[in-house]
XYZ file of C-alpha atoms in Angstrom:
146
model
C -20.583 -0.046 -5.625
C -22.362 -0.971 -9.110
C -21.519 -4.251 -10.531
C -18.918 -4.205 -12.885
C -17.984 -6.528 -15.621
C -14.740 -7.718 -17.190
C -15.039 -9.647 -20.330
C -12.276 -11.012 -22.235
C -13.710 -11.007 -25.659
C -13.112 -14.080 -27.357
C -13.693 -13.084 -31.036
C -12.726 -9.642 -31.904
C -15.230 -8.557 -28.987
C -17.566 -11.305 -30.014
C -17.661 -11.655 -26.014
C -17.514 -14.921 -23.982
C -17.656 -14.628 -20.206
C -19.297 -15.618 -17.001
C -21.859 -12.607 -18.444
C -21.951 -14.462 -21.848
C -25.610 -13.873 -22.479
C -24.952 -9.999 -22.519
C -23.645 -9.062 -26.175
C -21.399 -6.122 -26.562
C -20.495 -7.595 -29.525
C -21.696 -4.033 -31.638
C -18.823 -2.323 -29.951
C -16.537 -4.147 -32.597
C -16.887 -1.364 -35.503
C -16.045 1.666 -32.998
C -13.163 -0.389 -31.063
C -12.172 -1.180 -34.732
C -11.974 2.088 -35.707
C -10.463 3.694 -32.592
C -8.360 1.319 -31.075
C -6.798 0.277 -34.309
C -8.116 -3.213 -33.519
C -7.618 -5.652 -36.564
C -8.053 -9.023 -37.630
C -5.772 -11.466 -35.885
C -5.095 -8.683 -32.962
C -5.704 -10.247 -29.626
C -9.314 -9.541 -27.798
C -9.715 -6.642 -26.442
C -10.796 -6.379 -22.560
C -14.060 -4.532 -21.870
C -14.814 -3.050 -18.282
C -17.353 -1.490 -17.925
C -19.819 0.464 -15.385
C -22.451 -2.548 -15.557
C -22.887 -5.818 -17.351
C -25.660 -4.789 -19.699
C -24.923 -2.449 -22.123
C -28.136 -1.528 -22.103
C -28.256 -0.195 -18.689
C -23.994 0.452 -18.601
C -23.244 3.885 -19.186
C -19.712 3.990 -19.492
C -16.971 1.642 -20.245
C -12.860 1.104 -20.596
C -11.369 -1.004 -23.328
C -8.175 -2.050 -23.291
C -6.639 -3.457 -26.407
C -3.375 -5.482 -26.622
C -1.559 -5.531 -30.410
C 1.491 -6.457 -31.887
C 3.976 -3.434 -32.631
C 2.785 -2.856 -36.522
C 6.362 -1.518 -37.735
C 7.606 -5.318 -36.727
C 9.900 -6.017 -33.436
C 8.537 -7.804 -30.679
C 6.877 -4.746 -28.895
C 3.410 -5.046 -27.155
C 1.341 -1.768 -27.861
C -1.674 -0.691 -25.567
C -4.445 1.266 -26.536
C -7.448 1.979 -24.249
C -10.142 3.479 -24.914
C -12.988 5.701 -22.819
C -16.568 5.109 -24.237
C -19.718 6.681 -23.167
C -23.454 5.448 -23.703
C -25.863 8.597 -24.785
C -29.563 8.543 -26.409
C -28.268 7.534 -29.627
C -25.597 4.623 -28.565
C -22.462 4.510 -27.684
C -19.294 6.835 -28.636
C -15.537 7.199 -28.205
C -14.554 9.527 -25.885
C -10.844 9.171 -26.323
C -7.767 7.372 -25.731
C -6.489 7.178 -21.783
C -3.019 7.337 -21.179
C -3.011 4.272 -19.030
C 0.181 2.001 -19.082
C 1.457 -1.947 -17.947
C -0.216 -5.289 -18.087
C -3.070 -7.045 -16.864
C -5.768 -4.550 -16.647
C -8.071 -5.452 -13.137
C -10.191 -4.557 -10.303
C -11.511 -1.419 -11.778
C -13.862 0.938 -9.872
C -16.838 3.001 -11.483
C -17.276 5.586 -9.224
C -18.967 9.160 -10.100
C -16.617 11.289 -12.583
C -13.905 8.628 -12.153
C -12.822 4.763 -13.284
C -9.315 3.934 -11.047
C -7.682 0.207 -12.226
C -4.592 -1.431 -11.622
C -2.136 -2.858 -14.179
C 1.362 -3.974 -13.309
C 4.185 -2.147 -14.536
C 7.692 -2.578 -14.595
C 9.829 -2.249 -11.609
C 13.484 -0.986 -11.633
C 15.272 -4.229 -11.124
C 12.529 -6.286 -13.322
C 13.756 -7.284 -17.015
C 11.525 -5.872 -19.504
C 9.559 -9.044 -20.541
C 8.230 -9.536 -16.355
C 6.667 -6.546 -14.378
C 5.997 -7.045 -11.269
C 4.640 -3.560 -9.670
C 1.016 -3.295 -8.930
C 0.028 0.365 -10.014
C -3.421 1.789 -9.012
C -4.184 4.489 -11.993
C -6.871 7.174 -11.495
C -9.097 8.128 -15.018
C -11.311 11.749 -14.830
C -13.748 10.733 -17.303
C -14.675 14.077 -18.288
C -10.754 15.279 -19.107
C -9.518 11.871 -19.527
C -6.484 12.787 -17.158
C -5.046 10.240 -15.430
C -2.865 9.951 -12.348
C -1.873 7.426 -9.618
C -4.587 6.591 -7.375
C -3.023 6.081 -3.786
């Protein structure tokens, strides 16, 4: 299994972590612009395929907001990006759903994670249900991993 790294960015993606020393902080710009990530959002939460993202080839972002029309929503985006020759690029947004993004798995053509979602007697502010989801990183489909 490669290492993998979860970051809670501190500052817009201005990353602190146990990997501190690696910067991803040039990601900000593209999560910016395709996770509709803006000032005063909360961090977003970078996983990706290996700590350095010089060596990492592919990553998930998830990013928390505020609902923008007002209300006291919480939107998700994530986000599938992919390291080529020239840097790294948006590869789309992943249906993926609930809170607390964790223990994902980089494995060849595929990225499973678990969030918690909501479970049929839970009231809508505390999910409880651990749900294993399943990302094809070439279609972005995604479906529950057993």
């Amino acid at each position: 299994m490669s290492r993998i790294l979860h970051v809670l960015a501190a500052v817009f993606l201005g990353l602190s972590s146990p990997a501190a020393a690696q910067d991803w902080s040039f990601l900000s710009p593209l999560t910016a612009s395709t996770l509709d990530v803006q000032p005063g959002d909360g961090a977003p939460i970078l996983f990706a395929d290996h700590p350095d993202p010089g060596v990492a080839s592919l990553s998930l972002i998830f990013h928390y907001f505020g609902n923008r029309d007002g209300g006291n929503a919480v939107m998700l985006n994530v986000g599938l990006y992919r390291r080529y020759s020239d840097g790294w690029h948006f590869e789309g947004l992943v249906p993926v759903y609930g809170q607390d993004p964790r223990d994902p798995l980089f494995t060849a053509g595929q990225v499973d994670i678990t969030t918690t979602m909501p479970g049929p007697n839970d009231p809508r502010c505390c999910p409880t249900v651990p749900t294993r989801w399943a990302i094809d990183v070439e279609t972005l489909a995604v479906g529950r991993s057993p």
